CSV table of C-alpha atoms and ligand atoms in Angstrom, one decimal:
chain,number,residue,atom,x,y,z
Q,1,GLY,CA,0.0,0.0,0.0
Q,2,SER,CA,0.9,3.6,0.0
Q,3,ASN,CA,3.2,5.1,2.6
Q,4,ALA,CA,1.7,6.0,5.9
Q,5,MET,CA,3.9,9.0,6.4
Q,6,TRP,CA,3.9,10.8,3.0
Q,7,GLY,CA,1.0,9.0,1.3
Q,8,GLY,CA,-0.2,12.4,0.0
Q,9,ARG,CA,2.6,12.5,-2.5
Q,10,PHE,CA,3.2,8.8,-3.1
Q,11,ALA,CA,0.9,6.3,-4.9
Q,12,GLU,CA,3.0,3.3,-4.2
Q,13,GLY,CA,4.9,1.9,-1.2
Q,14,PRO,CA,8.6,1.2,-1.1
Q,15,ASP,CA,10.3,-1.9,-2.4
Q,16,ALA,CA,11.2,-4.3,0.3
Q,17,ILE,CA,14.9,-3.8,-0.3
Q,18,MET,CA,14.3,0.0,-0.2
Q,19,GLU,CA,12.7,-0.4,3.2
Q,20,ALA,CA,15.7,-2.5,4.4
Q,21,ILE,CA,18.3,0.0,3.2
Q,22,ASN,CA,16.3,3.0,4.4
Q,23,ALA,CA,15.4,1.8,7.9
Q,24,SER,CA,17.4,2.9,10.8
Q,25,ILE,CA,15.1,1.8,13.6
Q,26,GLY,CA,17.3,-1.3,14.2
Q,27,PHE,CA,19.9,1.0,15.8
Q,28,ASP,CA,18.5,4.5,16.3
Q,29,ARG,CA,16.1,3.2,18.9
Q,30,ARG,CA,18.9,4.0,21.2
Q,31,LEU,CA,17.9,7.7,20.7
Q,32,ALA,CA,14.5,7.1,22.2
Q,33,ARG,CA,15.1,9.0,25.4
Q,34,GLN,CA,16.7,12.0,23.7
Q,35,ASP,CA,13.9,12.0,21.1
Q,36,VAL,CA,11.2,12.1,23.7
Q,37,GLU,CA,13.0,14.8,25.7
Q,38,GLY,CA,13.5,16.9,22.7
Q,39,SER,CA,9.9,16.6,21.6
Q,40,ARG,CA,8.6,17.4,25.0
Q,41,ALA,CA,10.7,20.6,25.1
Q,42,HIS,CA,9.5,21.5,21.6
Q,43,ALA,CA,5.8,20.9,22.6
Q,44,ALA,CA,6.1,23.1,25.7
Q,45,MET,CA,7.7,25.9,23.6
Q,46,LEU,CA,5.0,25.6,20.9
Q,47,ALA,CA,2.4,26.2,23.6
Q,48,ALA,CA,4.3,29.0,25.3
Q,49,GLN,CA,4.4,30.7,21.9
Q,50,GLY,CA,0.7,30.2,21.2
Q,51,ILE,CA,1.5,28.0,18.2
Q,52,VAL,CA,-0.4,25.0,19.7
Q,53,THR,CA,-2.9,25.0,22.5
Q,54,GLU,CA,-1.9,24.3,26.1
Q,55,ALA,CA,-4.3,21.3,26.1
Q,56,ASP,CA,-2.7,19.8,23.0
Q,57,ALA,CA,0.8,20.4,24.3
Q,58,GLU,CA,-0.1,18.8,27.6
Q,59,ALA,CA,-1.6,15.7,25.8
Q,60,ILE,CA,1.6,15.5,23.6
Q,61,ARG,CA,3.9,15.8,26.6
Q,62,GLU,CA,2.0,13.2,28.7
Q,63,GLY,CA,1.7,10.8,25.7
Q,64,LEU,CA,5.4,11.0,25.0
Q,65,LEU,CA,6.1,9.9,28.5
Q,66,THR,CA,3.9,6.9,28.0
Q,67,VAL,CA,5.7,6.1,24.7
Q,68,LEU,CA,9.0,6.3,26.5
Q,69,SER,CA,7.9,4.1,29.3
Q,70,GLU,CA,6.7,1.5,26.8
Q,71,ILE,CA,10.1,1.6,25.1
Q,72,GLU,CA,12.0,1.3,28.3
Q,73,ALA,CA,9.7,-1.6,29.5
Q,74,GLY,CA,10.4,-3.4,26.2
Q,75,THR,CA,6.7,-3.6,25.3
Q,76,PHE,CA,7.0,-1.1,22.4
Q,77,GLU,CA,6.5,-2.6,18.9
Q,78,PHE,CA,9.0,-1.1,16.6
Q,79,SER,CA,8.1,-0.9,12.9
Q,80,THR,CA,10.6,-1.0,10.1
Q,81,ALA,CA,8.0,0.5,7.8
Q,82,LEU,CA,8.2,3.6,10.0
Q,83,GLU,CA,11.9,3.9,9.2
Q,84,ASP,CA,13.3,5.4,12.3
Q,85,ILE,CA,12.9,6.2,16.0
Q,86,HIS,CA,11.3,9.6,15.2
Q,87,MET,CA,8.5,8.2,13.1
Q,88,ASN,CA,8.0,5.2,15.5
Q,89,VAL,CA,7.5,7.5,18.5
Q,90,GLU,CA,5.2,9.9,16.6
Q,91,ALA,CA,3.1,7.0,15.2
Q,92,ARG,CA,2.6,5.6,18.7
Q,93,LEU,CA,1.8,9.0,20.1
Q,94,THR,CA,-0.9,9.3,17.5
Q,95,GLU,CA,-2.4,6.0,18.6
Q,96,LEU,CA,-2.3,7.2,22.1
Q,97,ILE,CA,-3.7,10.7,21.9
Q,98,GLY,CA,-5.2,11.0,18.4
Q,99,PRO,CA,-4.8,13.9,15.9
Q,100,ALA,CA,-3.2,16.3,18.4
Q,101,ALA,CA,0.0,14.3,17.9
Q,102,GLY,CA,0.1,15.7,14.4
Q,103,ARG,CA,0.7,19.1,15.8
Q,104,LEU,CA,4.0,18.2,17.4
Q,105,HIS,CA,6.0,18.4,14.2
Q,106,THR,CA,5.0,22.0,13.6
Q,107,ALA,CA,8.1,24.2,13.0
Q,108,ARG,CA,10.3,21.2,13.0
Q,109,SER,CA,11.8,18.6,10.7
Q,110,ARG,CA,13.4,15.3,11.2
Q,111,ASN,CA,16.6,17.0,10.1
Q,112,ASP,CA,16.8,19.2,13.2
Q,113,GLN,CA,15.2,16.5,15.3
Q,114,VAL,CA,17.9,13.9,14.5
Q,115,ALA,CA,20.7,16.4,14.8
Q,116,LEU,CA,19.3,17.3,18.3
Q,117,ASP,CA,18.8,13.7,19.5
Q,118,PHE,CA,22.2,12.5,18.3
Q,119,ARG,CA,23.9,15.5,19.7
Q,120,MET,CA,22.3,14.9,23.1
Q,121,TRP,CA,23.3,11.3,23.0
Q,122,VAL,CA,26.9,12.1,22.2
Q,123,ARG,CA,26.9,14.7,24.9
Q,124,ASP,CA,25.9,12.0,27.4
Q,125,GLN,CA,28.8,9.9,26.2
Q,126,CYS,CA,31.2,12.8,26.8
Q,127,ASP,CA,29.8,13.0,30.3
Q,128,ALA,CA,30.2,9.2,30.7
Q,129,ALA,CA,33.9,9.5,29.7
Q,130,ILE,CA,34.4,12.6,31.9
Q,131,ASP,CA,33.0,10.5,34.7
Q,132,ALA,CA,35.0,7.3,34.0
Q,133,LEU,CA,38.4,8.8,33.4
Q,134,PRO,CA,38.9,10.2,37.0
Q,135,ARG,CA,38.3,6.7,38.3
Q,136,LEU,CA,41.1,5.3,36.1
Q,137,LEU,CA,43.3,8.2,37.2
Q,138,SER,CA,42.7,7.3,40.8
Q,139,ALA,CA,43.7,3.7,40.2
Q,140,LEU,CA,46.9,4.8,38.5
Q,141,VAL,CA,47.7,7.3,41.3
Q,142,GLY,CA,47.0,4.5,43.9
Q,143,GLN,CA,49.6,2.4,42.2
Q,144,ALA,CA,52.0,5.3,42.0
Q,145,GLU,CA,51.6,6.1,45.7
Q,146,ALA,CA,52.3,2.5,46.7
Q,147,GLY,CA,55.4,2.2,44.5
Q,148,ALA,CA,56.8,5.7,44.4
Q,149,ASP,CA,60.3,4.4,45.1
Q,150,TRP,CA,60.1,0.9,43.5
Q,151,VAL,CA,62.8,0.7,40.9
Q,152,MET,CA,62.1,-0.8,37.4
Q,153,PRO,CA,63.8,-0.6,34.1
Q,154,GLY,CA,62.9,2.3,31.9
Q,155,PHE,CA,62.9,1.4,28.2
Q,156,THR,CA,63.6,3.0,24.9
Q,157,HIS,CA,63.2,0.7,21.8
Q,158,LEU,CA,62.0,-1.8,24.4
Q,159,GLN,CA,65.7,-2.1,25.3
Q,160,THR,CA,66.8,-1.3,28.9
Q,161,ALA,CA,67.6,2.4,29.1
Q,162,GLN,CA,67.8,3.8,32.6
Q,163,PRO,CA,66.2,2.8,35.9
Q,164,VAL,CA,63.0,4.6,36.6
Q,165,THR,CA,60.4,4.2,39.4
Q,166,TRP,CA,57.1,2.3,39.2
Q,167,GLY,CA,55.3,5.4,40.4
Q,168,HIS,CA,56.8,7.5,37.7
Q,169,HIS,CA,55.7,5.0,35.0
Q,170,MET,CA,52.1,4.9,36.4
Q,171,LEU,CA,52.0,8.7,36.5
Q,172,ALA,CA,53.1,8.9,32.9
Q,173,TYR,CA,49.7,7.3,32.0
Q,174,ALA,CA,47.9,9.6,34.4
Q,175,GLU,CA,49.2,12.6,32.4
Q,176,MET,CA,47.9,11.0,29.2
Q,177,PHE,CA,44.5,10.2,30.6
Q,178,ALA,CA,44.1,13.6,32.1
Q,179,ARG,CA,44.7,15.2,28.7
Q,180,ASP,CA,42.1,12.8,27.3
Q,181,LEU,CA,39.7,14.0,30.0
Q,182,SER,CA,40.3,17.6,29.0
Q,183,ARG,CA,39.7,16.7,25.4
Q,184,PHE,CA,36.2,15.3,26.2
Q,185,GLU,CA,35.5,18.4,28.3
Q,186,ASP,CA,36.5,20.7,25.3
Q,187,ALA,CA,34.5,18.7,22.9
Q,188,ARG,CA,31.5,18.8,25.1
Q,189,ARG,CA,31.7,22.6,25.5
Q,190,ARG,CA,31.9,23.1,21.8
Q,191,MET,CA,29.0,20.7,20.9
Q,192,ASN,CA,26.7,22.3,23.4
Q,193,GLU,CA,24.7,24.4,20.9
Q,194,CYS,CA,21.1,23.4,20.2
Q,195,PRO,CA,20.0,22.6,16.6
Q,196,LEU,CA,16.3,22.3,17.5
Q,197,GLY,CA,14.2,24.8,15.6
Q,198,THR,CA,16.4,25.1,12.6
Q,199,ALA,CA,13.8,22.9,10.9
Q,200,ALA,CA,14.5,21.3,7.5
Q,201,LEU,CA,17.4,23.6,6.7
Q,202,ALA,CA,16.2,27.2,6.4
Q,203,GLY,CA,14.6,27.9,9.8
Q,204,THR,CA,10.8,28.4,10.1
Q,205,SER,CA,8.2,31.1,9.7
Q,206,PHE,CA,6.5,30.1,13.0
Q,207,PRO,CA,7.3,32.5,15.9
Q,208,ILE,CA,9.3,29.9,17.8
Q,209,ASP,CA,11.5,30.6,20.8
Q,210,ARG,CA,14.8,28.8,20.3
Q,211,GLU,CA,16.3,30.2,23.5
Q,212,MET,CA,13.6,28.4,25.5
Q,213,THR,CA,14.2,24.9,24.0
Q,214,SER,CA,17.9,25.4,24.1
Q,215,ALA,CA,17.8,26.2,27.8
Q,216,ALA,CA,15.3,23.5,28.6
Q,217,LEU,CA,17.5,20.9,27.0
Q,218,GLY,CA,20.7,22.0,28.8
Q,219,PHE,CA,22.4,23.7,25.9
Q,220,ASP,CA,24.4,26.9,26.2
Q,221,ARG,CA,22.8,28.6,23.2
Q,222,PRO,CA,20.9,27.8,20.0
Q,223,ALA,CA,23.0,27.1,17.0
Q,224,ALA,CA,23.4,30.3,14.9
Q,225,ASN,CA,23.1,28.9,11.4
Q,226,SER,CA,20.3,26.6,10.3
Q,227,LEU,CA,22.2,25.2,7.4
Q,228,ASP,CA,25.1,24.3,9.6
Q,229,ALA,CA,23.0,23.0,12.4
Q,230,VAL,CA,21.2,20.3,10.4
Q,231,SER,CA,24.2,19.1,8.5
Q,232,ASP,CA,27.0,19.4,11.1
Q,233,ARG,CA,28.4,16.2,12.7
Q,234,ASP,CA,31.5,17.7,14.1
Q,235,PHE,CA,30.3,17.0,17.5
Q,236,ALA,CA,30.3,13.2,16.8
Q,237,LEU,CA,33.7,13.5,15.1
Q,238,GLU,CA,35.2,15.4,18.0
Q,239,PHE,CA,33.9,12.7,20.3
Q,240,LEU,CA,35.5,10.1,18.1
Q,241,GLY,CA,38.7,12.1,17.9
Q,242,ALA,CA,39.0,12.3,21.7
Q,243,SER,CA,38.0,8.7,21.9
Q,244,THR,CA,40.6,7.7,19.4
Q,245,ILE,CA,43.4,9.3,21.3
Q,246,CYS,CA,42.1,8.0,24.6
Q,247,ALA,CA,41.8,4.5,23.1
Q,248,MET,CA,45.3,4.6,21.8
Q,249,HIS,CA,46.5,5.4,25.3
Q,250,LEU,CA,44.4,2.5,26.7
Q,251,SER,CA,45.9,0.2,24.1
Q,252,ARG,CA,49.5,1.2,24.9
Q,253,LEU,CA,48.9,0.4,28.6
Q,254,ALA,CA,47.1,-2.8,27.7
Q,255,GLU,CA,50.1,-3.8,25.6
Q,256,GLU,CA,52.4,-3.1,28.6
Q,257,LEU,CA,50.2,-5.2,30.8
Q,258,VAL,CA,50.3,-8.1,28.4
Q,259,ILE,CA,54.1,-7.9,28.2
Q,260,TRP,CA,54.6,-7.3,31.9
Q,261,SER,CA,52.4,-10.2,33.0
Q,262,SER,CA,54.3,-12.7,30.8
Q,263,ALA,CA,56.6,-15.3,32.5
Q,264,GLN,CA,59.6,-13.6,30.8
Q,265,PHE,CA,58.9,-10.3,32.5
Q,266,ARG,CA,56.9,-11.0,35.6
Q,267,PHE,CA,56.6,-7.3,36.4
Q,268,VAL,CA,53.0,-7.5,37.4
Q,269,ALA,CA,50.5,-10.1,38.5
Q,270,LEU,CA,47.1,-9.5,37.1
Q,271,SER,CA,44.2,-10.5,39.4
Q,272,ASP,CA,42.0,-13.6,38.8
Q,273,ARG,CA,39.2,-11.2,38.1
Q,274,TRP,CA,40.8,-9.9,34.9
Q,275,THR,CA,42.4,-13.0,33.5
Q,276,THR,CA,41.3,-16.4,32.2
Q,277,GLY,CA,42.8,-19.9,32.3
Q,278,SER,CA,43.5,-22.4,29.5
Q,279,SER,CA,41.4,-25.5,28.8
Q,280,ILE,CA,44.5,-27.5,28.2
Q,281,MET,CA,47.5,-25.8,29.8
Q,282,PRO,CA,47.0,-25.8,33.6
Q,283,GLN,CA,49.7,-23.2,34.3
Q,284,LYS,CA,48.1,-20.5,32.2
Q,285,LYS,CA,46.7,-17.2,33.4
Q,286,ASN,CA,46.0,-15.2,30.3
Q,287,PRO,CA,45.6,-11.4,30.2
Q,288,ASP,CA,42.4,-11.6,28.1
Q,289,ALA,CA,40.9,-8.3,29.4
Q,290,ALA,CA,44.0,-6.4,28.3
Q,291,GLU,CA,44.1,-8.2,25.0
Q,292,LEU,CA,40.5,-7.6,24.2
Q,293,LEU,CA,40.7,-4.0,25.3
Q,294,ARG,CA,43.7,-3.6,22.9
Q,295,ALA,CA,41.7,-5.2,20.1
Q,296,LYS,CA,38.4,-3.3,20.7
Q,297,ILE,CA,40.2,-0.1,20.2
Q,298,GLY,CA,40.2,-0.9,16.5
Q,299,ARG,CA,36.4,-0.3,16.4
Q,300,ILE,CA,37.0,3.3,17.6
Q,301,PHE,CA,39.7,4.0,15.1
Q,302,GLY,CA,37.4,2.5,12.4
Q,303,ALA,CA,34.5,4.7,13.4
Q,304,GLN,CA,36.6,7.8,13.2
Q,305,VAL,CA,37.6,7.0,9.6
Q,306,ALA,CA,34.1,5.8,8.6
Q,307,LEU,CA,32.3,8.9,9.8
Q,308,THR,CA,34.9,11.3,8.3
Q,309,THR,CA,34.5,9.4,5.1
Q,310,VAL,CA,30.7,9.6,5.2
Q,311,MET,CA,30.8,13.4,5.7
Q,312,LYS,CA,33.6,14.4,3.4
Q,313,GLY,CA,31.6,14.4,0.1
Q,314,LEU,CA,28.3,15.9,1.3
Q,315,PRO,CA,27.1,19.2,-0.1
Q,316,LEU,CA,25.1,21.2,2.4
Q,317,THR,CA,22.8,20.4,4.0
Q,318,TYR,CA,21.3,17.1,5.1
Q,319,SER,CA,21.8,14.0,3.0
Q,320,LYS,CA,20.6,10.5,3.9
Q,321,ASP,CA,24.2,9.5,4.1
Q,322,MET,CA,24.2,11.1,7.5
Q,323,GLN,CA,22.0,8.3,8.8
Q,324,GLU,CA,25.2,6.2,8.7
Q,325,ASP,CA,26.6,8.4,11.5
Q,326,LYS,CA,25.0,6.6,14.3
Q,327,GLU,CA,25.9,2.9,14.4
Q,328,GLN,CA,29.6,3.7,14.2
Q,329,VAL,CA,29.5,6.2,17.1
Q,330,PHE,CA,27.3,3.9,19.2
Q,331,ASP,CA,29.7,1.0,18.7
Q,332,ALA,CA,32.7,3.2,19.4
Q,333,ALA,CA,31.2,4.6,22.5
Q,334,ASP,CA,30.3,1.2,23.8
Q,335,ALA,CA,33.9,0.0,23.1
Q,336,LEU,CA,35.4,3.0,24.8
Q,337,MET,CA,33.2,2.7,28.0
Q,338,LEU,CA,33.9,-1.0,28.3
Q,339,ALA,CA,37.6,-0.4,27.8
Q,340,LEU,CA,37.8,2.3,30.4
Q,341,ALA,CA,36.0,0.2,32.9
Q,342,ALA,CA,38.1,-2.8,32.2
Q,343,MET,CA,41.4,-0.9,32.4
Q,344,THR,CA,40.3,0.8,35.7
Q,345,GLY,CA,39.5,-2.6,37.2
Q,346,MET,CA,42.8,-4.2,36.0
Q,347,VAL,CA,45.0,-1.4,37.2
Q,348,GLY,CA,43.3,-1.2,40.5
Q,349,ASP,CA,43.7,-5.0,41.1
Q,350,MET,CA,47.1,-5.6,39.7
Q,351,THR,CA,50.1,-6.3,41.9
Q,352,ALA,CA,53.5,-5.0,40.9
Q,353,GLN,CA,56.2,-7.6,41.5
Q,354,ARG,CA,58.7,-5.4,43.3
Q,355,GLU,CA,61.6,-7.8,43.5
Q,356,ASN,CA,61.3,-8.7,39.9
Q,357,LEU,CA,61.1,-5.1,38.8
Q,358,GLU,CA,64.2,-4.2,40.8
Q,359,ALA,CA,66.2,-7.2,39.5
Q,360,ALA,CA,65.3,-6.3,36.0
Q,361,ALA,CA,66.2,-2.7,36.6
Q,362,ALA,CA,69.7,-3.7,37.6
Q,363,SER,CA,70.4,-5.8,34.5
Q,364,GLY,CA,71.2,-4.6,31.0
Q,365,PHE,CA,73.8,-2.0,32.1
Q,366,SER,CA,71.0,0.3,33.1
Q,367,THR,CA,73.3,2.6,35.1
Q,368,ALA,CA,75.8,3.2,32.3
Q,369,THR,CA,74.6,6.8,32.0
Q,370,ASP,CA,75.2,7.3,35.7
Q,371,LEU,CA,78.8,6.1,35.2
Q,372,ALA,CA,79.3,8.5,32.3
Q,373,ASP,CA,77.8,11.4,34.3
Q,374,TRP,CA,80.2,10.6,37.2
Q,375,LEU,CA,83.1,10.8,34.8
Q,376,VAL,CA,81.9,14.2,33.7
Q,377,ARG,CA,81.2,15.5,37.2
Q,378,GLU,CA,84.1,14.1,39.1
Q,379,LEU,CA,86.9,13.9,36.5
Q,380,GLY,CA,85.8,16.8,34.3
Q,381,LEU,CA,85.7,14.7,31.1
Q,382,PRO,CA,83.8,16.0,28.2
Q,383,PHE,CA,80.6,14.0,27.9
Q,384,ARG,CA,81.5,12.5,24.6
Q,385,GLU,CA,84.8,11.1,26.1
Q,386,ALA,CA,82.9,9.9,29.2
Q,387,HIS,CA,80.5,8.1,26.8
Q,388,HIS,CA,83.4,6.4,25.1
Q,389,VAL,CA,85.1,5.3,28.3
Q,390,THR,CA,81.8,3.9,29.7
Q,391,GLY,CA,81.1,2.1,26.4
Q,392,ALA,CA,84.5,0.4,26.7
Q,393,LEU,CA,83.7,-0.7,30.3
Q,394,VAL,CA,80.2,-2.0,29.3
Q,395,LYS,CA,81.9,-4.0,26.5
Q,396,MET,CA,84.5,-5.4,29.0
Q,397,ALA,CA,81.7,-6.4,31.4
Q,398,GLU,CA,79.6,-7.9,28.6
Q,399,ASP,CA,82.5,-10.0,27.3
Q,400,ARG,CA,82.8,-11.5,30.8
Q,401,GLY,CA,79.0,-12.1,31.2
Q,402,ALA,CA,79.1,-9.6,34.1
Q,403,ASP,CA,77.4,-6.4,35.0
Q,404,LEU,CA,79.1,-3.0,35.6
Q,405,PRO,CA,79.3,-3.3,39.4
Q,406,ASP,CA,81.0,-6.6,39.0
Q,407,LEU,CA,84.1,-5.0,37.5
Q,408,THR,CA,87.0,-4.3,39.8
Q,409,LEU,CA,88.6,-0.9,40.4
Q,410,ALA,CA,91.7,-2.2,38.5
Q,411,ASP,CA,89.4,-3.1,35.5
Q,412,MET,CA,88.0,0.4,35.6
Q,413,ARG,CA,91.4,2.1,35.8
Q,414,SER,CA,92.7,0.0,32.9
Q,415,VAL,CA,90.3,2.0,30.7
Q,416,HIS,CA,90.7,5.4,32.5
Q,417,ASP,CA,93.3,5.8,35.2
Q,418,GLY,CA,91.5,8.8,36.9
Q,419,ILE,CA,88.6,6.5,38.1
Q,420,THR,CA,88.4,6.0,41.9
Q,421,ASP,CA,86.6,3.8,44.3
Q,422,ASP,CA,83.8,6.4,44.6
Q,423,VAL,CA,82.5,5.3,41.2
Q,424,PHE,CA,80.8,2.3,42.7
Q,425,GLY,CA,78.5,4.6,44.6
Q,426,VAL,CA,76.7,5.6,41.4
Q,427,LEU,CA,76.3,2.1,39.9
Q,428,GLY,CA,73.3,1.1,42.0
Q,429,VAL,CA,69.8,1.5,40.7
Q,430,HIS,CA,68.4,3.2,43.8
Q,431,ASN,CA,71.1,5.8,43.7
Q,432,SER,CA,70.4,6.3,40.0
Q,433,VAL,CA,66.7,7.1,40.4
Q,434,ALA,CA,67.3,9.1,43.5
Q,435,SER,CA,69.6,11.4,41.6
Q,436,ARG,CA,67.0,12.2,38.9
Q,437,THR,CA,65.7,15.1,40.8
Q,438,SER,CA,65.2,17.6,37.9
Q,439,TYR,CA,61.6,18.7,37.6
Q,440,GLY,CA,59.6,15.9,35.9
Q,441,GLY,CA,62.3,13.4,36.6
Q,442,THR,CA,61.9,9.9,38.1
Q,443,ALA,CA,63.3,10.6,41.6
Q,444,PRO,CA,61.0,9.1,44.4
Q,445,ASP,CA,60.7,12.5,46.0
Q,446,ASN,CA,59.4,14.0,42.7
Q,447,VAL,CA,57.0,11.1,42.3
Q,448,ARG,CA,55.6,11.6,45.9
Q,449,ALA,CA,55.1,15.3,45.1
Q,450,GLN,CA,53.3,14.5,41.9
Q,451,VAL,CA,51.1,11.9,43.7
Q,452,ALA,CA,50.1,14.6,46.2
Q,453,ARG,CA,49.3,17.0,43.3
Q,454,TRP,CA,47.1,14.3,41.7
Q,455,MET,CA,45.3,13.5,44.9
Q,456,GLU,CA,44.5,17.1,45.4
Q,457,ARG,CA,43.3,17.3,41.8
Q,458,LEU,CA,41.1,14.2,42.0
Q,459,ALA,CA,39.7,14.9,45.5
V,501,LIG,N1,16.7,8.5,10.2
V,501,LIG,C1,17.2,9.7,9.7
V,501,LIG,C2,18.6,9.9,10.1
V,501,LIG,O1,19.1,9.2,10.9
V,501,LIG,C3,16.4,10.9,10.3
V,501,LIG,C4,16.4,12.1,9.4
V,501,LIG,C5,15.7,11.9,8.2
V,501,LIG,N2,15.5,13.1,7.5
V,501,LIG,C6,15.2,13.1,6.2
V,501,LIG,N3,15.0,14.2,5.6
V,501,LIG,N4,15.0,12.0,5.6
V,501,LIG,O2,19.4,10.7,9.6
């Protein structure tokens, strides 16, 4: 039969495949709450402006609450023929309250309606990230506080570089996730303009009050240009952008947890709550949460590319292409929230293996730089010469299968005769980290000061 929504113009209904490619109700039902909220604010404004009667607005507003409660109770019957959440809600409203429902769409289009709903949904996700990130920060700061002076190897190229402290390494991630937090805050601030009332694309001739709906829906102001407001998806892209960077940070930490929990490293023990066993190998404790988290991040990167690609060829204003904005963002947001929660749980529960960290820190000639610095400081050697002398000593130790502190004073003096017994004082890893007191360095006192700063900030 003819179309229920625009039957006036259409003699024939859509092909079944057309209906399948056109329908978004399979996913945009997730916008139900935002759709009802937006419509309720719109109805109240229409009444306040004398565009519909108070009685009609009241019936609409009440009816919409009933629709929402049906959707939330799972008793609502969604129809693919009705395409999307907006049409489904309106059709049910008509069943419930009769012809007055038809007045709701005055001075509005699905174009500003979907722009509004989706923007509010993404805004909620920013809030969820802004809520979740401080919990992850607290878990990291908790680890840093416990291990402010635990020594571990610091790496470049995944080769032992210099000893660092566990606390310093944990706080490196705190810095990253705090920047992520501020990116979500920035994005939220910029997206908080209300598109409702821009109608199809040109605005409307009805005397609407956009300030009223904007304020009622928690926006800072109405969007200033109707063409932009119905066709802009920057807000979703910025959310994905912030999510992409945050996800990348999560994935790097997940990667470290996978490496650190291996038998070859044994830097951390992940708790039973975040690992799984093997059906055949009894000894196994696999870091599945970290691995899945690392993998799920791909969905977020993919969404960022997919939505930028959807948008890049669209002339102003709305094109149906834009219906493809939602699934990607829904999926990315789900992946991000799950990843944040899993990482927070893993970090909070994990146990750093202090002895293993310290033993690893002492291997791999990690204090060679300390030796070179000593030669500069005590003997006045140019750094380049000190580097050369130290390199020769490392080679000597390596040839013997020994470490730097295993060399004798005579060994040392055979390479440079100015070296004295004092040199052995700088070859220990605790001495090494304690000496890195420059601002931002790994010294335990610095870490403790940073922990205090973080605690104040998170309180
Ligand atoms: N389901 C549509 C979407 O998600 C709603 C907007 C439809 N607007 C239109 N003019 N066909 O984009």
